[in-house]
């Protein structure tokens, strides 16, 4: 089953989320390459204590500096206190105010102590990259945190609106809410592996997230999928014919069986809870070498093996 | 002698660290179980276990400690809490607020209601407060602390410093002074009194926001100071010899990168890593079989890409295993004892499965 990926990358911002360790950063990078191969100017964003995206392009950590990763792909690792400054200065236009008032250590304390401020300014910076930045990006992809943290992030603007504040911040917050809610602007890509426990979590997350009406769900990406016609038969034959490969074949067969059960369950449940949702299945690569080759994303999302393997 | 026997016998607190998705929470539970098997009374602070595992163990969301059902063969016990932001936040407010009136005003404050249920990032403060209380109580021989993944992993070690910065910078006073004055002289007056910080925020958020914020901070002052003192005591505890750190990683590039980064940060904070767990590796017999793939490659048909991907995973994980071990040796100038746990063929969501997993970790 194929997700109309070219339609999805027409949106201005895509958030990529899912359980930890399922390949969110790799998918963010590869999707960026895919969009860049279609001529889009792409900005990849993460907000982590250490860069995960830059190394995928063979770069040293870039931190809070927008850096060209490869042709048409830039990246940045947004850092909380710099976000706050950028938000006040670039977004709200209060440069003098900021520099007069907030020195660095105060800003740090201030941000840590006020719940929600880091989340709000992060969303503000991503909005800025998509809508206001002089670089005129066609597509911003945010390598969002794991689903729980992502949910906290995306519910923050609502919490601020409900907290009784008024004034410019509330106006800006409402602007963010409206922006992220529109399917023309934003979409969430939910990444999962075809394993029973992870699929169960995805199935729990979808109705909760769609019910909250914060960001349109653009699709589900199943990463590391193993299954194809004829493979199981050959593995069974190899298993008995080649003693050296027997354990390897049994291992792959076992995983394929797990995957196909989990995927069937996902299809069945989705028909009830979100029948309109697009699903995209990415084949298992085992592991990838860094840096990624520039054509990695294009091949992978086209369902091909993106590199020479052995 | 198992690899963790000494650690679980001698330490009072064991902290598990690692990237998201490496099995850190499951490892924390397994370590608690191992210690309980040796007769210890264990307290476990967990962040976000898989739902089915949590319910199999009788673990419910909330800040209350509950005895896990581990079966009659276990000599000791494990009392666990699965931290829920609001519940622990409330607990801290109740503990530190200077009067019942203040406590109720905080709990009913509009900012507090928004902050304690919806806003992210505050869990780390909470874990600290809870940890301190448990350490003080002497009800536990050992406390196992699970930490949040990814960007937030070390926040709990950094938070007390940030709170300290907040105190030293007198941000509270800056914010609170004008509101006290405002009560005396009326709001328009303070905006012309050159209270730059307060004025600045008023300009950005509106005066009403400033009022709400300042009100909140006035109310919260005792609670924040309470957090701060509690945080300092925990920092002291965490720095002592009686605290051990266990780093957990899987053999994926991003997880290993996170693990090395965490190790460097810990070193900077003058902590050690006592044990490394490499989780979800290939079982040795399967790895051996996969390693022979290149000599069979010409005989393969449609199964070729799938076996190749298994080989790829084997090849890269070999490389990453060496990378993390040598990085730790370089950072800490000594060998860190390693336990390698092969990938489990089934999901761990029953008591039997967690006991088996604990056995894997505990092996010599």
XYZ file of C-alpha atoms in Angstrom:
674
model
C 0.000 0.000 0.000
C 1.356 3.401 -0.957
C 0.920 6.765 0.603
C 0.652 9.506 -2.005
C 3.907 10.945 -0.758
C 4.070 13.692 -3.353
C 0.763 15.026 -2.084
C 1.883 14.884 1.519
C 5.050 16.868 0.906
C 2.951 19.707 -0.524
C 2.253 20.695 3.087
C 4.520 23.313 4.583
C 5.413 21.439 7.755
C 5.561 17.765 8.568
C 6.124 16.473 12.089
C 7.584 12.985 12.399
C 6.839 11.164 15.636
C 6.623 7.629 17.046
C 8.085 5.517 19.839
C 11.809 5.945 20.580
C 14.265 3.957 18.475
C 12.081 3.187 15.487
C 13.923 5.298 12.927
C 12.331 8.775 13.147
C 15.565 10.643 12.408
C 16.442 8.409 9.480
C 12.960 8.871 8.022
C 13.136 12.644 8.540
C 16.465 12.780 6.707
C 15.370 10.424 3.924
C 12.077 12.239 3.405
C 14.046 15.476 3.144
C 16.207 13.888 0.455
C 13.122 12.614 -1.342
C 11.528 16.083 -1.372
C 14.818 17.707 -2.385
C 15.077 15.262 -5.301
C 11.771 16.733 -6.529
C 13.308 20.211 -6.413
C 11.947 21.357 -3.051
C 13.947 23.533 -0.691
C 13.862 21.624 2.555
C 14.613 22.535 6.160
C 15.119 19.709 8.649
C 14.626 20.571 12.303
C 15.288 18.711 15.525
C 15.406 19.866 19.129
C 17.597 17.485 21.081
C 20.494 17.740 23.504
C 22.764 16.376 20.777
C 22.361 16.362 17.008
C 20.988 13.218 15.348
C 20.341 14.675 11.880
C 23.681 16.298 11.048
C 25.652 13.023 11.412
C 23.312 11.373 8.895
C 24.670 13.875 6.364
C 28.261 13.442 7.503
C 28.292 16.763 9.368
C 29.570 17.648 12.809
C 26.772 18.704 15.211
C 25.408 22.047 14.001
C 23.442 23.074 17.097
C 21.340 26.220 16.827
C 22.883 27.290 13.479
C 21.027 26.773 10.224
C 23.486 24.774 8.105
C 23.405 23.441 4.551
C 23.518 19.621 4.769
C 23.431 18.935 1.041
C 21.879 20.485 -2.067
C 18.462 21.963 -1.147
C 18.589 20.520 2.389
C 19.367 22.665 5.416
C 19.171 21.668 9.038
C 19.163 23.096 12.540
C 18.972 21.755 16.099
C 16.791 24.260 17.932
C 17.899 24.974 21.481
C 15.435 26.190 24.112
C 16.973 29.452 25.336
C 17.955 30.522 21.817
C 14.411 29.724 20.701
C 13.096 32.073 23.325
C 15.348 34.870 22.117
C 14.521 34.195 18.458
C 10.833 34.074 19.269
C 10.874 37.423 21.057
C 13.240 39.082 18.571
C 12.398 37.650 15.156
C 8.823 36.631 15.648
C 7.452 39.286 17.979
C 9.950 41.936 16.908
C 11.149 43.010 20.359
C 14.895 42.960 19.835
C 15.832 45.858 22.095
C 13.580 44.619 24.823
C 15.162 41.226 24.740
C 18.752 42.362 24.746
C 18.119 44.842 27.512
C 16.281 42.490 29.740
C 17.208 38.900 29.311
C 20.819 38.020 29.746
C 21.694 34.422 29.072
C 21.598 32.872 32.511
C 18.392 34.640 33.407
C 16.811 33.423 30.194
C 17.799 29.876 31.003
C 16.301 30.045 34.464
C 13.249 31.791 33.176
C 12.575 29.171 30.548
C 13.138 26.275 32.887
C 10.864 27.626 35.530
C 7.927 28.590 33.359
C 6.217 25.455 32.195
C 5.214 25.557 28.569
C 7.483 28.395 27.469
C 10.077 26.103 25.869
C 7.339 24.186 24.058
C 5.595 27.332 22.839
C 8.739 28.975 21.501
C 9.790 25.728 19.797
C 6.461 25.583 17.943
C 6.887 29.256 17.163
C 10.325 28.669 15.655
C 9.081 25.827 13.463
C 6.229 28.038 12.276
C 8.762 30.771 11.576
C 10.925 28.421 9.475
C 7.879 27.443 7.420
C 6.205 30.824 6.995
C 8.447 33.754 7.775
C 12.073 32.781 7.297
C 14.007 34.640 4.571
C 15.262 31.284 3.232
C 11.807 30.571 1.752
C 11.733 26.874 2.449
C 9.121 24.845 0.583
C 9.003 22.149 3.236
C 9.986 21.979 6.893
C 10.301 18.549 8.497
C 10.519 18.381 12.272
C 12.041 15.256 13.779
C 9.675 15.435 16.740
C 10.183 13.654 20.020
C 8.609 10.343 20.938
C 4.790 10.314 20.786
C 4.262 11.165 24.479
C 6.577 14.160 24.438
C 5.197 15.219 21.073
C 1.701 15.166 22.502
C 2.778 17.416 25.383
C 4.386 19.766 22.880
C 1.400 20.060 20.584
C -1.138 20.473 23.405
C 0.830 23.338 24.989
C -0.709 26.203 22.947
C -4.199 25.129 23.995
C -3.089 25.041 27.615
C -1.732 28.566 27.309
C -4.959 29.838 25.803
C -6.875 28.225 28.649
C -4.544 29.570 31.331
C -6.189 32.973 31.369
C -3.375 34.980 29.778
C -4.220 37.794 27.380
C -2.300 40.066 25.022
C 0.161 39.574 22.158
C 1.383 36.181 23.369
C -2.129 34.822 23.303
C -2.653 36.260 19.824
C 0.550 34.601 18.621
C -0.406 31.373 20.346
C -3.781 31.378 18.597
C -1.972 31.974 15.311
C 0.145 28.860 15.969
C -2.929 26.810 16.816
C -4.654 27.873 13.594
C -1.552 27.257 11.517
C -0.853 23.761 12.816
C -4.501 22.779 12.614
C -4.814 23.437 8.883
C -4.250 20.473 6.522
C -2.855 22.887 3.929
C -0.057 23.791 6.301
C 0.804 20.943 8.570
C 0.630 17.205 8.990
C 1.802 14.515 11.364
C 3.571 11.409 10.136
C 3.349 8.652 12.686
C 6.185 6.148 12.417
C 5.883 2.590 13.670
C 7.675 -0.716 13.370
C 5.618 -3.764 12.468
C 5.844 -5.212 15.982
C 2.730 -6.079 17.991
C 3.461 -3.839 20.995
C 4.330 -0.811 18.882
C 1.271 -1.279 16.656
C -0.931 -1.439 19.767
C 0.496 1.882 20.953
C -0.105 3.422 17.523
C -3.698 2.227 17.551
C -4.176 3.798 21.002
C -2.577 7.052 19.896
C -4.553 7.663 16.685
C -8.060 8.219 18.113
C -6.694 10.228 21.046
C -4.703 12.457 18.700
C -7.431 12.881 16.104
C -9.947 13.650 18.836
C -7.757 16.490 20.105
C -7.914 18.224 16.700
C -4.479 19.857 16.979
C -2.777 18.795 13.766
C -4.044 16.707 10.844
C -2.687 13.177 10.771
C -1.029 12.983 7.346
C -0.224 9.295 7.411
C 1.435 6.330 9.023
C 4.837 5.080 8.025
C 5.677 1.492 8.849
C 9.447 1.180 9.020
C 11.565 -2.015 8.874
C 8.970 -4.172 7.217
C 9.937 -7.648 6.067
C 7.591 -9.586 3.829
C 7.354 -10.297 0.155
C 5.979 -13.002 -2.090
C 8.234 -16.020 -2.418
C 10.588 -15.016 0.394
C 9.150 -17.310 3.052
C 9.287 -20.308 0.679
C 12.907 -19.673 -0.221
C 13.889 -19.173 3.429
C 12.270 -22.507 4.283
C 14.143 -24.227 1.445
C 17.447 -22.602 2.424
C 16.870 -23.570 6.013
C 16.990 -27.251 5.146
C 19.536 -27.032 2.299
C 22.229 -24.790 3.818
C 23.060 -25.742 7.422
C 25.248 -22.662 7.855
C 22.354 -20.367 6.984
C 19.721 -22.290 8.943
C 19.780 -20.067 12.048
C 19.768 -16.889 9.949
C 16.817 -18.119 7.889
C 14.882 -19.118 10.997
C 15.553 -15.681 12.490
C 14.320 -13.805 9.411
C 11.305 -16.112 9.077
C 10.332 -15.509 12.698
C 10.496 -11.751 12.213
C 8.480 -11.954 8.999
C 5.750 -13.868 10.792
C 5.650 -11.285 13.590
C 5.508 -8.493 11.048
C 2.754 -9.930 8.959
C 0.591 -10.573 12.047
C 1.148 -7.036 13.333
C 0.427 -5.459 9.952
C -2.771 -7.444 9.482
C -3.940 -6.274 12.887
C -3.094 -2.680 11.954
C -5.012 -2.850 8.657
C -8.018 -4.410 10.335
C -8.171 -1.866 13.172
C -7.518 1.106 10.906
C -10.523 0.202 8.806
C -12.618 0.961 11.876
C -10.846 3.872 13.542
C -9.352 5.797 10.602
C -10.344 4.303 7.243
C -9.199 7.359 5.291
C -5.684 7.294 6.677
C -2.760 6.745 4.304
C -0.239 4.079 5.098
C 3.272 3.777 3.744
C 5.465 0.757 4.213
C 9.247 1.083 4.148
C 11.287 -2.054 3.746
C 13.743 -3.223 6.338
C 17.341 -2.265 5.610
C 18.906 -3.854 8.664
C 21.053 -0.819 9.261
C 22.403 2.010 7.175
C 25.847 3.454 6.842
C 26.450 7.086 7.641
C 26.619 9.476 5.920
C 23.614 8.699 3.739
C 24.222 8.825 0.018
C 22.349 11.748 -1.584
C 20.055 9.358 -3.489
C 19.256 7.281 -0.375
C 15.878 8.872 0.355
C 14.680 8.770 -3.223
C 15.419 5.050 -3.586
C 14.110 4.071 -0.184
C 10.787 5.856 -0.597
C 10.490 4.350 -4.067
C 10.582 0.904 -2.470
C 14.071 0.047 -3.752
C 17.150 -1.048 -1.865
C 18.947 2.242 -1.466
C 22.449 0.884 -1.194
C 24.602 -1.988 -2.358
C 24.385 -4.053 0.854
C 27.222 -6.533 0.870
C 28.782 -14.150 40.596
C 26.457 -12.117 38.381
C 27.516 -8.904 36.700
C 25.102 -6.832 38.773
C 25.364 -8.600 42.148
C 27.921 -6.224 43.598
C 26.249 -3.096 42.262
C 22.810 -4.022 43.553
C 24.279 -5.100 46.894
C 26.401 -2.002 47.556
C 24.483 0.912 46.076
C 21.547 2.743 47.590
C 20.417 4.340 44.346
C 20.796 2.979 40.833
C 19.966 5.268 37.901
C 19.368 3.868 34.410
C 20.109 6.063 31.424
C 19.821 5.727 27.670
C 18.129 6.843 24.457
C 14.439 6.195 23.807
C 13.449 2.719 22.677
C 16.476 0.853 24.012
C 14.567 -0.964 26.741
C 15.558 1.297 29.607
C 12.323 1.081 31.561
C 12.186 -2.701 31.201
C 15.807 -2.808 32.361
C 14.978 -0.680 35.416
C 12.187 -3.032 36.373
C 14.478 -6.032 35.825
C 17.200 -4.515 38.042
C 14.653 -3.910 40.791
C 13.471 -7.510 40.448
C 17.053 -8.843 40.600
C 17.721 -6.975 43.818
C 14.429 -8.200 45.275
C 15.440 -11.761 44.426
C 18.429 -11.199 46.702
C 16.135 -10.140 49.517
C 16.300 -6.363 49.069
C 13.430 -4.032 49.725
C 13.441 -2.071 46.507
C 11.730 1.178 45.542
C 11.322 1.797 41.826
C 10.513 5.077 40.121
C 9.442 4.395 36.604
C 8.595 6.851 33.859
C 6.698 5.170 31.075
C 6.561 1.376 30.979
C 4.685 -0.416 28.223
C 1.031 -0.597 29.205
C 0.699 -4.355 29.189
C 3.832 -4.856 31.268
C 2.614 -2.261 33.750
C -0.757 -3.916 34.133
C 0.784 -7.402 34.409
C 2.897 -6.120 37.300
C 0.031 -4.240 38.928
C 1.645 -0.881 38.244
C -0.724 2.068 37.997
C -0.164 5.634 36.937
C 0.248 7.943 39.918
C 2.797 8.953 42.487
C 1.790 6.343 45.074
C 4.119 3.418 45.586
C 2.522 0.047 45.028
C 3.854 -3.409 45.782
C 4.443 -5.357 42.546
C 3.055 -8.876 42.240
C 6.184 -10.884 41.515
C 5.144 -14.220 42.908
C 5.978 -16.006 46.164
C 9.554 -17.083 45.243
C 10.895 -13.546 45.535
C 12.511 -12.952 48.938
C 12.465 -9.175 48.914
C 9.946 -6.754 47.475
C 9.539 -4.075 44.850
C 7.377 -1.026 45.504
C 6.960 0.963 42.334
C 5.450 4.252 41.276
C 4.858 5.173 37.679
C 5.267 8.896 37.791
C 2.359 10.950 36.667
C 3.120 14.622 36.338
C 0.064 16.077 37.963
C -0.059 13.691 40.902
C 3.564 14.322 41.892
C 3.270 18.045 41.245
C 0.285 18.157 43.595
C 2.220 16.153 46.149
C 5.096 18.644 46.058
C 2.756 21.605 46.443
C 1.057 19.961 49.396
C 4.425 19.218 50.935
C 6.035 22.632 50.520
C 3.221 25.202 50.536
C 3.544 27.321 53.671
C -0.131 27.170 54.685
C -3.266 25.229 53.801
C -4.747 28.453 52.360
C -1.736 28.921 50.097
C -1.844 25.285 49.081
C -5.480 25.560 48.003
C -4.906 28.826 46.186
C -2.054 27.248 44.242
C -3.998 24.111 43.419
C -6.894 26.228 42.151
C -4.788 28.797 40.324
C -5.496 29.039 36.612
C -1.796 28.815 35.647
C -1.238 25.882 37.966
C -4.161 23.975 36.532
C -2.802 24.472 33.043
C 0.800 23.801 34.047
C 0.368 20.698 36.119
C -1.715 18.693 33.681
C -0.753 19.821 30.222
C 2.696 21.329 30.117
C 5.630 19.098 29.294
C 9.055 18.967 30.834
C 8.211 19.141 34.520
C 8.470 15.435 35.243
C 12.158 15.719 36.060
C 11.573 18.021 39.025
C 9.004 15.619 40.253
C 11.185 12.540 40.093
C 13.717 14.383 42.239
C 11.297 15.257 44.977
C 9.931 11.761 45.084
C 13.409 10.258 45.078
C 14.473 12.376 48.014
C 11.461 11.400 50.047
C 12.033 7.722 49.355
C 15.730 7.937 50.189
C 14.928 9.657 53.473
C 12.307 7.163 54.566
C 14.657 4.170 55.130
C 11.863 1.905 53.931
C 14.094 0.849 51.018
C 17.497 -0.780 50.793
C 17.745 0.231 47.158
C 16.010 2.751 44.906
C 16.024 2.284 41.142
C 15.394 5.444 39.134
C 14.324 5.240 35.522
C 14.988 8.434 33.521
C 13.154 10.023 30.605
C 14.532 9.388 27.109
C 16.110 11.575 24.450
C 16.492 15.250 25.061
C 15.291 15.030 28.653
C 17.534 12.233 29.869
C 19.838 14.282 32.044
C 17.459 17.084 32.915
C 16.985 15.639 36.348
C 20.690 16.156 37.054
C 20.703 19.658 35.626
C 17.441 20.952 37.077
C 18.662 21.705 40.582
C 21.425 23.868 39.089
C 18.905 25.722 37.009
C 16.748 26.272 40.044
C 19.823 27.511 41.866
C 20.442 29.953 39.005
C 16.880 31.118 39.331
C 17.355 31.833 43.006
C 20.700 33.571 42.599
C 19.483 35.752 39.796
C 16.710 36.884 42.069
C 14.283 36.516 39.208
C 11.616 35.845 41.762
C 12.246 39.099 43.551
C 12.294 41.024 40.302
C 8.969 39.649 39.343
C 7.427 39.746 42.740
C 8.490 43.216 43.813
C 6.505 45.078 41.174
C 3.399 43.090 41.882
C 3.647 43.901 45.547
C 4.036 47.524 44.564
C 1.186 47.227 42.153
C -1.002 46.172 44.969
C 0.069 49.286 46.834
C 0.163 51.875 44.069
C -1.973 50.464 41.270
C -0.801 48.954 38.016
C -0.084 52.008 35.890
C 2.394 53.189 38.427
C 4.664 50.147 38.259
C 4.972 50.318 34.521
C 6.578 53.731 34.871
C 8.789 52.696 37.729
C 11.449 51.209 35.525
C 11.084 47.621 36.619
C 12.567 46.506 33.352
C 11.928 42.818 33.477
C 8.381 43.116 34.638
C 7.694 45.953 32.235
C 9.154 43.960 29.391
C 7.040 40.949 30.036
C 3.993 43.109 30.420
C 4.720 44.539 27.009
C 4.910 41.106 25.418
C 2.148 39.288 27.199
C -0.122 42.004 28.403
C -0.502 43.384 31.884
C -3.099 40.874 32.918
C -0.683 38.065 32.098
C 1.947 39.675 34.279
C -0.489 39.855 37.125
C -1.451 36.226 36.819
C 2.153 35.184 36.531
C 3.327 37.220 39.476
C 0.435 36.045 41.614
C 1.371 32.525 40.736
C 5.025 33.039 41.523
C 4.250 34.674 44.857
C 2.151 31.677 45.759
C 4.709 29.239 44.463
C 7.701 30.816 46.175
C 7.773 28.361 49.057
C 7.147 25.449 46.761
C 9.954 26.472 44.411
C 12.292 26.989 47.353
C 11.221 23.618 48.676
C 12.005 22.034 45.334
C 15.324 23.756 45.367
C 16.355 22.490 48.799
C 15.073 19.050 47.956
C 16.961 19.191 44.654
C 20.199 20.064 46.428
C 19.873 17.159 48.801
C 19.240 14.836 45.877
C 22.265 16.213 44.014
C 24.322 15.425 47.077
C 22.906 11.904 47.165
C 23.500 11.370 43.466
C 27.104 12.517 43.761
C 27.889 10.136 46.584
C 29.556 6.757 46.249
C 26.284 5.079 47.071
C 24.718 5.989 43.731
C 25.395 3.888 40.639
C 24.674 4.641 36.979
C 23.723 2.025 34.407
C 23.852 3.006 30.745
C 21.544 1.104 28.396
C 21.859 1.094 24.626
C 20.750 -0.881 21.612
C 23.019 -1.309 18.612
C 21.543 1.404 16.427
C 23.649 4.394 15.384
C 21.348 6.950 16.969
C 21.107 5.062 20.275
C 24.879 4.643 20.480
C 25.364 8.309 19.637
C 22.969 9.246 22.474
C 24.708 6.836 24.843
C 28.144 8.318 24.155
C 26.759 11.813 24.577
C 25.152 10.875 27.900
C 28.416 9.308 29.061
C 30.325 12.510 28.254
C 27.795 14.638 30.105
C 27.940 12.351 33.129
C 31.720 12.530 33.130
C 31.511 16.331 33.045
C 29.249 16.229 36.069
C 31.830 13.983 37.728
C 29.661 10.895 37.726
C 30.777 7.418 36.676
C 29.081 4.767 34.609
C 29.158 1.527 36.575
C 27.658 -0.876 34.035
C 26.813 -0.884 30.347
C 23.930 -2.936 29.015
C 23.902 -3.600 25.282
C 20.332 -4.615 24.679
C 18.634 -6.191 21.671
C 21.731 -7.648 20.052
C 21.561 -10.720 17.835
C 21.730 -14.030 19.708
C 25.258 -15.475 19.182
C 24.207 -18.535 17.135
C 22.161 -16.370 14.781
C 24.957 -13.817 14.434
C 27.355 -16.637 13.555
C 25.008 -17.948 10.892
C 24.344 -14.497 9.438
C 28.085 -13.846 9.263
C 28.435 -16.656 6.692
C 26.030 -14.963 4.272
C 28.610 -13.459 1.850
C 29.829 -16.961 0.889
C 26.256 -17.982 -0.056
C 25.228 -14.802 -1.810
C 25.265 -16.134 -5.394
C 22.783 -18.899 -4.516
C 20.050 -16.561 -3.283
C 16.755 -15.627 -4.961
C 13.927 -13.439 -3.639
C 15.102 -13.906 -0.036
C 18.403 -12.183 -0.852
C 17.503 -8.589 0.166
C 16.002 -9.805 3.437
C 19.029 -11.841 4.397
C 21.205 -8.964 3.262
C 19.383 -6.637 5.605
C 19.982 -9.079 8.463
C 23.658 -9.164 7.487
C 23.747 -5.387 7.367
C 22.274 -5.166 10.803
C 24.868 -7.707 12.025
C 27.772 -5.853 10.396
C 26.763 -2.414 11.689
C 25.958 -3.712 15.172
C 29.423 -5.302 15.453
C 30.916 -1.921 14.601
C 28.654 -0.053 17.032
C 29.314 -2.491 19.873
C 33.042 -1.834 19.565
C 32.393 1.880 19.238
C 30.442 2.251 22.482
C 32.828 0.088 24.490
C 35.925 1.930 23.320
C 34.228 5.317 23.764
C 33.407 4.534 27.406
C 36.941 3.328 28.006
C 38.257 6.596 26.616
C 35.825 8.780 28.579
C 36.249 7.071 31.951
C 39.819 5.797 31.498
C 38.801 2.282 32.530
C 36.820 -0.681 31.250
C 33.121 -0.443 32.036
C 31.695 -3.948 32.653
C 29.279 -4.865 29.857
C 26.256 -7.135 29.761
C 24.991 -8.106 26.309
C 21.330 -9.098 26.146
C 20.111 -10.760 22.964
C 16.881 -9.588 21.387
C 13.912 -11.268 23.046
C 11.754 -13.275 20.677
C 8.596 -12.217 22.500
C 7.388 -8.908 23.866
C 8.045 -8.538 27.580
C 4.629 -8.060 29.096
C 4.245 -10.691 31.789
C 5.816 -11.422 35.157
C 7.432 -14.574 33.755
C 8.955 -12.624 30.882
C 10.360 -9.917 33.151
C 11.836 -12.571 35.477
C 13.508 -14.206 32.478
C 14.800 -10.844 31.281
C 16.129 -10.103 34.779
C 17.942 -13.437 34.735
C 19.612 -12.450 31.434
C 20.796 -9.194 32.946
C 21.991 -10.806 36.154
C 24.161 -13.466 34.502
C 27.895 -13.624 35.216
